[in-house]
Amino acid sequence: MNVTHLECALCGLEHKAQSLHNLCTKCGKPLLVRYDLARAAKELKKESLTSRRADLWRYREVLPVADDANIVSLGEGWTPLLHAAQLGRRMEMNRLYIKDESLNPTQSFKARGMATAVSMAKELGVRKLAVPSAGNAAGALAAYAARAGMEAFIFMPRDTPRANVVECERTGAHVTLMDGLITDCGAEVGRRKDAEAWFDVSTLKEPYRVEGKKTLGYELAEQLNWELPDVIIYPTGGGTGLIGMWKAFDEMEQMGWIGPQRPRMVTVQASGCAPIVTALAEGKRFADEFPNAHTAASGLRVPRAIGDFLIIDAIKASGGTAVAVSDEELIAAVTEIGAAEGVFCAPEGAACLPALRKLIADGKVQRDERVVLFNTGSGIKYLEAFS
Ligand SMILES: Cc1ncc(COP(=O)(O)O)c(C=O)c1O
Ligand SMILES: [Zn+2]
């Protein structure tokens, strides 16, 4: 195993590897996993990848599990990067791509993070896992916990799409629906976890979900033959995927796989819940809680993100930006992408398209640039949104 330690993303305090952690013991911010990358690079070579398993564990040396026996897998990752030719024609762009995460187990990119988090929980002897979720993370946790033989305790807003609730129940989780938002669900987990002996796997409140999500960055580089795109457009709630990709790019550079160039990272949020867009516009590194959060893109209904500063740092360092789109725009985009490319997107993923239109109109993206839209989940989970 190549993990050396965990490091607080804000104050830098080191925490011991291979023991249970939630947030930094000094400042309460997220911990990130650090590796001996020189050592990892000896085994993990670009050329060696061609013969490896077609899931995220192909990047084994930069993933945290020590013992292979603890890997809990349902075949997550290694999803297609689709050239969107017809949609591109409509946009007058010939280098437009969709990274289609709806092909993951439980039909969303949340499978990546839960695969690594549950594997590490297994390795560290955890029996009971708890999570507040907008829906897709819950479905993923329920499935991986079942696969690992662990118990999952799930807290979701009462108006979470029904598919997410049913899938959790059918995969054996204990489901509690709450009046309120994901932040209220998170507070409930926080209140009860010690008494119930639950390990809290909330977004960025444990260090390993982001490790699974970072493989999005590794895959993108590998699928584009180690030349990163010009622009990444990513629907952002808690921001794990964006933070993870940014981390992956640094790791790959340290291993000598890529140079210093980075894609411009663009956060897309719904206009009914856009804390990162607001913070960026106001020049803040830490976002205020977004009042009266509402959107049909339930995964974007995250009024406060503990990793806000990491999202904002990555956007700024990359020369990117943050864009808000309306629910009308993102729901219409589900049909537009579906009809043009045959990908039935989650509303969150579809939001990337109206965001791209705004970026082009504002001169922030050029039509000849290589742009990747992240479809983070499947529209099949959101039937209520299309009625
Ligand atoms: C389909 C989908 N897209 C995007 C997001 C936002 O993801 P993140 O919290 O990693 O920013 C979520 C979160 O629930 C989601 O379910
Ligand atoms: Zn700290």
PDB file of N, CA and C and ligand atoms in Angstrom, residues 8 10-13 24 26-29, ligand 2:
ATOM      1  N   CYS A   8      -4.881  17.314   6.512  1.00  0.00           N
ATOM      2  CA  CYS A   8      -6.006  18.247   6.493  1.00  0.00           C
ATOM      3  C   CYS A   8      -5.872  19.172   5.286  1.00  0.00           C
ATOM      4  N   LEU A  10      -7.120  22.006   4.884  1.00  0.00           N
ATOM      5  CA  LEU A  10      -7.025  23.435   5.200  1.00  0.00           C
ATOM      6  C   LEU A  10      -5.769  23.749   6.011  1.00  0.00           C
ATOM      7  N   CYS A  11      -5.592  23.073   7.162  1.00  0.00           N
ATOM      8  CA  CYS A  11      -4.480  23.465   8.045  1.00  0.00           C
ATOM      9  C   CYS A  11      -3.250  22.581   7.869  1.00  0.00           C
ATOM     10  N   GLY A  12      -3.385  21.492   7.102  1.00  0.00           N
ATOM     11  CA  GLY A  12      -2.211  20.664   6.800  1.00  0.00           C
ATOM     12  C   GLY A  12      -1.848  19.650   7.875  1.00  0.00           C
ATOM     13  N   LEU A  13      -2.576  19.650   8.990  1.00  0.00           N
ATOM     14  CA  LEU A  13      -2.245  18.712  10.077  1.00  0.00           C
ATOM     15  C   LEU A  13      -2.282  17.265   9.575  1.00  0.00           C
ATOM     16  N   CYS A  24     -10.720  16.805  10.298  1.00  0.00           N
ATOM     17  CA  CYS A  24      -9.475  17.192  10.976  1.00  0.00           C
ATOM     18  C   CYS A  24      -9.742  17.434  12.457  1.00  0.00           C
ATOM     19  N   LYS A  26      -8.113  19.178  14.440  1.00  0.00           N
ATOM     20  CA  LYS A  26      -7.790  20.531  14.891  1.00  0.00           C
ATOM     21  C   LYS A  26      -8.790  21.556  14.352  1.00  0.00           C
ATOM     22  N   CYS A  27      -9.069  21.522  13.041  1.00  0.00           N
ATOM     23  CA  CYS A  27      -9.871  22.612  12.472  1.00  0.00           C
ATOM     24  C   CYS A  27     -11.217  22.160  11.911  1.00  0.00           C
ATOM     25  N   GLY A  28     -11.498  20.860  11.923  1.00  0.00           N
ATOM     26  CA  GLY A  28     -12.823  20.391  11.500  1.00  0.00           C
ATOM     27  C   GLY A  28     -13.063  20.414  10.002  1.00  0.00           C
ATOM     28  N   LYS A  29     -11.985  20.467   9.223  1.00  0.00           N
ATOM     29  CA  LYS A  29     -12.146  20.457   7.757  1.00  0.00           C
ATOM     30  C   LYS A  29     -11.782  19.075   7.194  1.00  0.00           C
TER      31      LYS A  29
HETATM   32 ZN    ZN B   2      -7.155  21.026   9.904  1.00  0.00          ZN
END
